[in-house]
PDB file of C-alpha atoms and ligand atoms in Angstrom:
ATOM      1  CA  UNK A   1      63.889  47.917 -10.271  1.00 61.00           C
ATOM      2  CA  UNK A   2      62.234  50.513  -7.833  1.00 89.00           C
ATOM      3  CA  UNK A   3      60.826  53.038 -10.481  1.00 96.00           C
ATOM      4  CA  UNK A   4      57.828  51.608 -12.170  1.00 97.00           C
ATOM      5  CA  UNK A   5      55.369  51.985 -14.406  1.00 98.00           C
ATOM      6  CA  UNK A   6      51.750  51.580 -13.569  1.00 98.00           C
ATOM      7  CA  UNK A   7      48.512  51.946 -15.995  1.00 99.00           C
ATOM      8  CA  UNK A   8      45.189  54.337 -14.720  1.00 99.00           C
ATOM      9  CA  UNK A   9      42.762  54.404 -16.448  1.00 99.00           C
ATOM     10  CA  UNK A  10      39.809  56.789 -15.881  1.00 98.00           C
ATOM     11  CA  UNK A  11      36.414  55.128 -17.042  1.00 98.00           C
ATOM     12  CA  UNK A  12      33.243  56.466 -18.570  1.00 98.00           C
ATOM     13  CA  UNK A  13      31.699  57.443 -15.100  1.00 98.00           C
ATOM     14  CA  UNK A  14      34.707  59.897 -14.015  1.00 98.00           C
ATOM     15  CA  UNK A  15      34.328  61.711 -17.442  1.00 98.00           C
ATOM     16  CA  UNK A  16      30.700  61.802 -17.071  1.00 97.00           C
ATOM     17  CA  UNK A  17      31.186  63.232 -13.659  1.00 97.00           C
ATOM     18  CA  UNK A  18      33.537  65.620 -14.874  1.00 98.00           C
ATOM     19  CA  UNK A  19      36.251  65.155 -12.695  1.00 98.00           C
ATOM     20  CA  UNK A  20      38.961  64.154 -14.568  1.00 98.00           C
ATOM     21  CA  UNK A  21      41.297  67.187 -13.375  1.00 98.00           C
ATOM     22  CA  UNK A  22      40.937  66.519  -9.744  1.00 98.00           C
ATOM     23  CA  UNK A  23      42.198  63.145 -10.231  1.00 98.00           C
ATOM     24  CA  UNK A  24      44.853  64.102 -12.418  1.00 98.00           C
ATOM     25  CA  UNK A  25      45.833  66.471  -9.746  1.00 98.00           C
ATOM     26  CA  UNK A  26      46.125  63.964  -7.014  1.00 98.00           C
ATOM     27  CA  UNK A  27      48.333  61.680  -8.979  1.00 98.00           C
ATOM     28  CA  UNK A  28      50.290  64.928  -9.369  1.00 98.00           C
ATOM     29  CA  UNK A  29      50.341  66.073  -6.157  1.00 97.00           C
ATOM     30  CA  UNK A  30      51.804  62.898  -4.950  1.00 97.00           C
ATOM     31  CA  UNK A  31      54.661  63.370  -7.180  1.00 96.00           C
ATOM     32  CA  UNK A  32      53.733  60.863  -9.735  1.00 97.00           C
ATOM     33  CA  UNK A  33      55.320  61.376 -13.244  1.00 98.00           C
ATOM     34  CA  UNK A  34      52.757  61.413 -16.005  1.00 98.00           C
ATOM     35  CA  UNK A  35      54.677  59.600 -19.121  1.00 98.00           C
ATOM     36  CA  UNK A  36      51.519  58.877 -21.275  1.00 98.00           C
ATOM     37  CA  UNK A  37      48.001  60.201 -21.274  1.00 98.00           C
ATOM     38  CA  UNK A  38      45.116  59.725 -23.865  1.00 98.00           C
ATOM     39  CA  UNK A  39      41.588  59.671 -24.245  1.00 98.00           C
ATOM     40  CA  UNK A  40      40.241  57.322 -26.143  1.00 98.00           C
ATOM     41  CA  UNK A  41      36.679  54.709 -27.210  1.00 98.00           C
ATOM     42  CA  UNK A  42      37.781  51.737 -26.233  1.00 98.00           C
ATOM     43  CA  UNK A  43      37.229  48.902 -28.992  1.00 98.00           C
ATOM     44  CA  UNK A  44      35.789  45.480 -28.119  1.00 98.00           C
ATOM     45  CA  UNK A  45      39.417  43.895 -28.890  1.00 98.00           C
ATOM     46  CA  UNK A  46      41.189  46.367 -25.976  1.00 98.00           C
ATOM     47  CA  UNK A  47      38.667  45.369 -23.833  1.00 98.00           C
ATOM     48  CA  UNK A  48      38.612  42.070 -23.944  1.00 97.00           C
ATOM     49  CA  UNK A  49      42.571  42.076 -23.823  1.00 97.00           C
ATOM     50  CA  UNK A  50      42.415  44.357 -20.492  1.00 98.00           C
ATOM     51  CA  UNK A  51      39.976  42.020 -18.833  1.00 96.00           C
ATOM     52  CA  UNK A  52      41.466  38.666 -19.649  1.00 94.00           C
ATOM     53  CA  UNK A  53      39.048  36.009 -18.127  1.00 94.00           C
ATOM     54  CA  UNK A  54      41.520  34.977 -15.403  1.00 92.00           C
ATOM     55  CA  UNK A  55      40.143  31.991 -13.111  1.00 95.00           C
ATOM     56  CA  UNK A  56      42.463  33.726 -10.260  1.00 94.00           C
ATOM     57  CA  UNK A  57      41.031  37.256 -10.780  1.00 94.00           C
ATOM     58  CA  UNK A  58      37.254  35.494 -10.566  1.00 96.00           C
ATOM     59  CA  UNK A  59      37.866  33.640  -7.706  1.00 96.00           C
ATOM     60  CA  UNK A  60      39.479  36.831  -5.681  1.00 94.00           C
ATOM     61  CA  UNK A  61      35.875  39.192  -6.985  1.00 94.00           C
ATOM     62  CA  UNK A  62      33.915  36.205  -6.045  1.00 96.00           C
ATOM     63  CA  UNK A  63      35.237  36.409  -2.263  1.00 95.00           C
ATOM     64  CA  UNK A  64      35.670  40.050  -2.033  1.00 92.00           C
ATOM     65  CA  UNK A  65      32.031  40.367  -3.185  1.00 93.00           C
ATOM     66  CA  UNK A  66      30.676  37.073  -1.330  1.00 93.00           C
ATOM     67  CA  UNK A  67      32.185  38.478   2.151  1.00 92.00           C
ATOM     68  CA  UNK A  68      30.846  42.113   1.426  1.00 90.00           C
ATOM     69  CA  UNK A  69      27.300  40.090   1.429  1.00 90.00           C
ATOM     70  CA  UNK A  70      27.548  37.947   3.998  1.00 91.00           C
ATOM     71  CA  UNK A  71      28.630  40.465   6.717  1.00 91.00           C
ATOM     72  CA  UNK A  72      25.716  43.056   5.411  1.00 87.00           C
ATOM     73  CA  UNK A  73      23.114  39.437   6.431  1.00 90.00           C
ATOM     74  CA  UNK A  74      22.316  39.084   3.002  1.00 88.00           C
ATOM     75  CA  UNK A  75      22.755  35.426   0.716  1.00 88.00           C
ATOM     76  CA  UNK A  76      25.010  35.430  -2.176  1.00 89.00           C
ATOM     77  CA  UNK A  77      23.255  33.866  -4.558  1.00 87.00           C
ATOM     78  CA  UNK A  78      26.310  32.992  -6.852  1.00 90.00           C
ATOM     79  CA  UNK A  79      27.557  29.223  -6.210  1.00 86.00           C
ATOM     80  CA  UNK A  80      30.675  29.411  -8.756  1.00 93.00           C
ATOM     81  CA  UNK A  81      32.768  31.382  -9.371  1.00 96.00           C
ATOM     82  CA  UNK A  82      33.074  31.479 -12.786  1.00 96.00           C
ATOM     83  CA  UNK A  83      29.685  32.579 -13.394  1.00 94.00           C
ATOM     84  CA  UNK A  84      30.031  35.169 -11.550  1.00 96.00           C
ATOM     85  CA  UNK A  85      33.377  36.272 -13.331  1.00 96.00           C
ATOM     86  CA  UNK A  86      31.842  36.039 -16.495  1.00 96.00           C
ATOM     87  CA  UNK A  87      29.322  37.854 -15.515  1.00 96.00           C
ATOM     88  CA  UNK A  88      30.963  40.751 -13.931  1.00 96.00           C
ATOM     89  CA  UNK A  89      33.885  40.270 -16.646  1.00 97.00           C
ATOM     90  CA  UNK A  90      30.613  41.149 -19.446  1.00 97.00           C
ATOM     91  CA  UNK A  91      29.233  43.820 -17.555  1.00 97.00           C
ATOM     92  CA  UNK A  92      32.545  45.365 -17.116  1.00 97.00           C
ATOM     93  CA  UNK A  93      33.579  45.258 -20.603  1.00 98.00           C
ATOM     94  CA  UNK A  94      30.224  46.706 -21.756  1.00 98.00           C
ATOM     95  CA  UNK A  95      30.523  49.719 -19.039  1.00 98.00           C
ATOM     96  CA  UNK A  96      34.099  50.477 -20.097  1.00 98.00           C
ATOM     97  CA  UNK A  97      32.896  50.721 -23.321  1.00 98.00           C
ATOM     98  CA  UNK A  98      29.640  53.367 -22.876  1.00 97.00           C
ATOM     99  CA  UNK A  99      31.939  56.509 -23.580  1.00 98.00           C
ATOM    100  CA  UNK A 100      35.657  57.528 -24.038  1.00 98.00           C
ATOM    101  CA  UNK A 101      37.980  57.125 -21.375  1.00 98.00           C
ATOM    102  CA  UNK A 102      41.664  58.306 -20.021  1.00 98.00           C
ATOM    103  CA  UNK A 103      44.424  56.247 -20.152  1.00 99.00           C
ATOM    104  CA  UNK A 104      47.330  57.244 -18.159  1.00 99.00           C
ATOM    105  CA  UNK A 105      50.626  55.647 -17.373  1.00 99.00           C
ATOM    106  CA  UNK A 106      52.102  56.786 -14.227  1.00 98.00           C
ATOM    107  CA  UNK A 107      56.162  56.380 -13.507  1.00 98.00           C
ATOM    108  CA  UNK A 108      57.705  56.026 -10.270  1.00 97.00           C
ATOM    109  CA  UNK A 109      58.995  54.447  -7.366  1.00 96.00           C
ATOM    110  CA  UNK A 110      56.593  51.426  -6.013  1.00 97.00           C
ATOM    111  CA  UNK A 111      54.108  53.657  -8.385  1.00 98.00           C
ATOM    112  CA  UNK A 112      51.989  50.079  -8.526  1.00 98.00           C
ATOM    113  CA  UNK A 113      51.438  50.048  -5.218  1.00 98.00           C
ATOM    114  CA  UNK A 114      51.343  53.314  -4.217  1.00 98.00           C
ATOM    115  CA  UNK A 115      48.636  54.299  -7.173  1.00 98.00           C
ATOM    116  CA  UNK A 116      45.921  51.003  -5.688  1.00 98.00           C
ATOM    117  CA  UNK A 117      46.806  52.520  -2.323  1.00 98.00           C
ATOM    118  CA  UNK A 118      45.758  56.118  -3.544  1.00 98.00           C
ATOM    119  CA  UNK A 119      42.503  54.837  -5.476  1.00 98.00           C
ATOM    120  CA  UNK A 120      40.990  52.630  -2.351  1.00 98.00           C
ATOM    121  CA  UNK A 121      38.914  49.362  -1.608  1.00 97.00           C
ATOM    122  CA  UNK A 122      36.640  47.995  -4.932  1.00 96.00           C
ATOM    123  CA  UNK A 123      33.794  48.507  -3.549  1.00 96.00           C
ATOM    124  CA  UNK A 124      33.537  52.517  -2.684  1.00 97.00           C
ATOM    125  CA  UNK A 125      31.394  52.166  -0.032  1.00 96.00           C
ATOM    126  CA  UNK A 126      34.486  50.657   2.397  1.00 95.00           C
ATOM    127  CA  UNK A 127      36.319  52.960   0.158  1.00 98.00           C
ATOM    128  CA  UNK A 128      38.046  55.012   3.207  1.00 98.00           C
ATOM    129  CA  UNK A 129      37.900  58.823   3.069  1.00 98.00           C
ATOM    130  CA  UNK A 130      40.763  60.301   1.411  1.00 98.00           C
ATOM    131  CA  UNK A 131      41.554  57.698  -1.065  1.00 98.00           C
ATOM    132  CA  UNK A 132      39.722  58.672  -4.621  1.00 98.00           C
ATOM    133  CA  UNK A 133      37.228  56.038  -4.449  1.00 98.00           C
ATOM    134  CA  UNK A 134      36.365  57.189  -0.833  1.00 98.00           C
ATOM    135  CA  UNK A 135      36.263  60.582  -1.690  1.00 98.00           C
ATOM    136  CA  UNK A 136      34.456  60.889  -4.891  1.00 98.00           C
ATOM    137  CA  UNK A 137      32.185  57.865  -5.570  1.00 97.00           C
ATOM    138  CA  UNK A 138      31.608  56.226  -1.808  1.00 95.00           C
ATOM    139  CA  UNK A 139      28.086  56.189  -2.345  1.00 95.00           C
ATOM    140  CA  UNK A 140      27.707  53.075  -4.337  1.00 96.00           C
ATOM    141  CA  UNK A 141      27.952  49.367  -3.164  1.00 95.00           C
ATOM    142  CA  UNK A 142      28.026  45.671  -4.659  1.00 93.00           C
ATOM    143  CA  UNK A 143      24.406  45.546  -3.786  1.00 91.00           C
ATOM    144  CA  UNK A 144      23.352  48.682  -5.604  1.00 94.00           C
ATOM    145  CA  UNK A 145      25.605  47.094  -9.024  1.00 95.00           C
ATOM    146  CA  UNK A 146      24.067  43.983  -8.345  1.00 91.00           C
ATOM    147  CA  UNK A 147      20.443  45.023  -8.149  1.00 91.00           C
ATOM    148  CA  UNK A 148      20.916  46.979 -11.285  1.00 95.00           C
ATOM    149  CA  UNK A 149      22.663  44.581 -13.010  1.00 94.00           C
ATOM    150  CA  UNK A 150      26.118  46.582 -13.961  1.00 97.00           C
ATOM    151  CA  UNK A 151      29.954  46.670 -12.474  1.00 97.00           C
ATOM    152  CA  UNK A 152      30.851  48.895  -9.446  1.00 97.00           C
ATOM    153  CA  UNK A 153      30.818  52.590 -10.935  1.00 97.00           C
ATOM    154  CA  UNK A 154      34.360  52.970  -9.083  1.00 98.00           C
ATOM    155  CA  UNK A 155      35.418  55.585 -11.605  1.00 98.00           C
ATOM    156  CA  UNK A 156      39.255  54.048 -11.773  1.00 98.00           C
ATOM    157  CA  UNK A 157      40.935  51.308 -13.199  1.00 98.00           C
ATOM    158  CA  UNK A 158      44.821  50.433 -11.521  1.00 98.00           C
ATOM    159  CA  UNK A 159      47.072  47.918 -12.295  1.00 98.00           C
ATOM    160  CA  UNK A 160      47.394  45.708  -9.212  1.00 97.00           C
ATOM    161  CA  UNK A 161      50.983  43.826  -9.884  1.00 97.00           C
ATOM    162  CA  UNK A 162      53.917  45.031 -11.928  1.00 97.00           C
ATOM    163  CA  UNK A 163      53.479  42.269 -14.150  1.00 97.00           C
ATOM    164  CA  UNK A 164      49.740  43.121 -14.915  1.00 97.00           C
ATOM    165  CA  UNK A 165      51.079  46.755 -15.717  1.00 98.00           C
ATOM    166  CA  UNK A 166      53.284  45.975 -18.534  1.00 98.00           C
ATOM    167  CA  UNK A 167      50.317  43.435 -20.013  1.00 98.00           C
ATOM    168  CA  UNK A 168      47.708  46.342 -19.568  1.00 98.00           C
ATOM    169  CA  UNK A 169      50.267  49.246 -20.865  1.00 98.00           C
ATOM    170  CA  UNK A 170      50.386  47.558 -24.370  1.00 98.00           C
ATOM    171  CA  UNK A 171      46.693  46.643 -24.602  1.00 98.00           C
ATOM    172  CA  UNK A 172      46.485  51.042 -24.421  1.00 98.00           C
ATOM    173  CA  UNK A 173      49.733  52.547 -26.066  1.00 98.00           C
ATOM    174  CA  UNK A 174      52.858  52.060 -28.044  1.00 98.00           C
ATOM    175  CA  UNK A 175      55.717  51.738 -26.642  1.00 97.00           C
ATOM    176  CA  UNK A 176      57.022  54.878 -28.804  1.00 98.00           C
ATOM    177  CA  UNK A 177      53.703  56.774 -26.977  1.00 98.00           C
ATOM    178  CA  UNK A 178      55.727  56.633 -23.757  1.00 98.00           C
ATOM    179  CA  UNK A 179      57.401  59.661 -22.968  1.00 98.00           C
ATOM    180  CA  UNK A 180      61.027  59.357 -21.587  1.00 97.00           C
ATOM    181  CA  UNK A 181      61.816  62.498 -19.574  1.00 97.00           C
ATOM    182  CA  UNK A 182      63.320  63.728 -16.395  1.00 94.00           C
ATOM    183  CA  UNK A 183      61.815  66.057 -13.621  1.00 92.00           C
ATOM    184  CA  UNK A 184      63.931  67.858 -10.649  1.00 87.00           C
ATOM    185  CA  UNK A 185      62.074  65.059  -8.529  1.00 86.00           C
ATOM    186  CA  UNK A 186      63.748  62.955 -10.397  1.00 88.00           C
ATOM    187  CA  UNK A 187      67.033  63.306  -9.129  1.00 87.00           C
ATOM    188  CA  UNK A 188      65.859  61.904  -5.518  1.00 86.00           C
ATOM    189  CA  UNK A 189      65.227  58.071  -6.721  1.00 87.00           C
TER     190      UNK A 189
HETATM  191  P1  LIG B   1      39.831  46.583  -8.614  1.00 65.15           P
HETATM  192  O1  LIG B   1      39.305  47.484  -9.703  1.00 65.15           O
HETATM  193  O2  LIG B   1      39.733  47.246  -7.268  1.00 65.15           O
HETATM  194  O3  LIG B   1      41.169  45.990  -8.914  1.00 65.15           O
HETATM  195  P2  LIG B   1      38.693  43.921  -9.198  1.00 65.15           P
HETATM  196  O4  LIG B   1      39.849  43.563 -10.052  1.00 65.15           O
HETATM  197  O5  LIG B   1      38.295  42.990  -8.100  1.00 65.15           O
HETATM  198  O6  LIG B   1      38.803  45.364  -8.529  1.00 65.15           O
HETATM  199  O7  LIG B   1      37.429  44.095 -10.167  1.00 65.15           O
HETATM  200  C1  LIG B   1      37.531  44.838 -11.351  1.00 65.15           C
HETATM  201  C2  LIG B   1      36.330  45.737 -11.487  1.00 65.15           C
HETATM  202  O8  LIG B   1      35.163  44.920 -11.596  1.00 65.15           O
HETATM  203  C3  LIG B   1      36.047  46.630 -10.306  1.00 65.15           C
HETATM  204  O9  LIG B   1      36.782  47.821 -10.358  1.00 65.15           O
HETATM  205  C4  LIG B   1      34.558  46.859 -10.421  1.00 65.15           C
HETATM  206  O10 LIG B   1      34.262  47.924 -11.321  1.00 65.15           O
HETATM  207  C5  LIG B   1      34.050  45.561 -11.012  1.00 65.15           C
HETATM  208  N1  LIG B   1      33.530  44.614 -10.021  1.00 65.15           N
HETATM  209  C6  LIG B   1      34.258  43.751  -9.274  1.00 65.15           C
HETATM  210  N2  LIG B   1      33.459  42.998  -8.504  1.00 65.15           N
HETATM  211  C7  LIG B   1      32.189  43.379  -8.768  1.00 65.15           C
HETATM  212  C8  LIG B   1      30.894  42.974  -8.299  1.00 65.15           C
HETATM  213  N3  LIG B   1      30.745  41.999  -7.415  1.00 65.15           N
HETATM  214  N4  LIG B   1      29.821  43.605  -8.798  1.00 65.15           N
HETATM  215  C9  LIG B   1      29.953  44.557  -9.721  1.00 65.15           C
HETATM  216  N5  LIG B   1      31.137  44.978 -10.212  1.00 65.15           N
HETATM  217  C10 LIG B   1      32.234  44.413  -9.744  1.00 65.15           C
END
């Protein structure tokens, strides 16, 4: 099936910086079709349910982040990668916890890929221009999260595989919370 559904959510640090509408806007403007939309406090039990600890997902942050390093000169100091999943896994949790946040679900064709191409590289700083990570939060790195002991303040959350959508969808809404409606757009797929 083409049309999918992916799950954005908007964490504490886009509400903070009060650009929640721009965002919104972008999804819009690329002709993705809002079905759900809250905002919400997260409680410890969505949390840990978004960020299952996932040996796969630690190794993948433990490269990403262990390359970043390397190629800026400076030593990784984590050895395994488990500790340093846990660790970021903790940190994570506790950030996406600090205030309310937006969950969306987004519906259309490819919309899982097309939403992680939109939002840009983990780490803003390689973020490039014109995604939303480049454009509004480039100016923070794995070093600077590192140093102060806290997750990349990357202001977006996307589902990276269809399969990971549906988990994350029901950790955030009902299935009777999803709207069902058609747009003149629509009528293209
Ligand atoms: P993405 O959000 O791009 O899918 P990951 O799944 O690799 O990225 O990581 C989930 C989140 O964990 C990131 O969005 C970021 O906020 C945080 N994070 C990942 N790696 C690190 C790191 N090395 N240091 C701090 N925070 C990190």
């Amino acid at each position: 099936m083409i049309i999918e559904h992916t799950l954005v959510l908007l964490k504490p640090d886009t509400i903070q910086r009060s650009i929640i509408g721009k965002i919104v806007t972008k999804f819009e403007d690329a002709g993705l079709k809002i079905v759900a939309m809250k905002m919400l406090w997260a409680s410890e039990d969505q949390v840990e349910r978004h960020y299952p600890f996932d040996e796969l997902w630690a190794k993948q942050v433990y490269e990403k982040t262990k390359k970043v390093y390397e190629e800026s000169g400076k030593k990784f100091e984590y050895k395994d990668h488990v500790e340093h999943g846990q660790t970021i896994r903790k940190w994570l949790m506790d950030f996406l916890r600090e205030g309310p946040i937006l969950a969306i679900v987004l519906e259309g064709p490819h919309s899982v890929e097309i939403v992680r191409k939109m939002v840009g590289s983990t780490e803003p700083r390689q973020a490039a221009p014109g995604t939303l990570r480049g454009d509004f939060a480039v100016v923070e790195s794995y070093a600077l999260a590192d140093a102060k002991k806290r997750p990349l303040r990357n202001l977006i959350h996307a589902s990276d595989t269809v399969e990971n959508a549906k988990r994350e969808i029901a950790v955030w809404f009902d299935n009777k919370e999803i709207q069902k409606y058609t747009k003149e757009l629509d009528t293209h797929f």
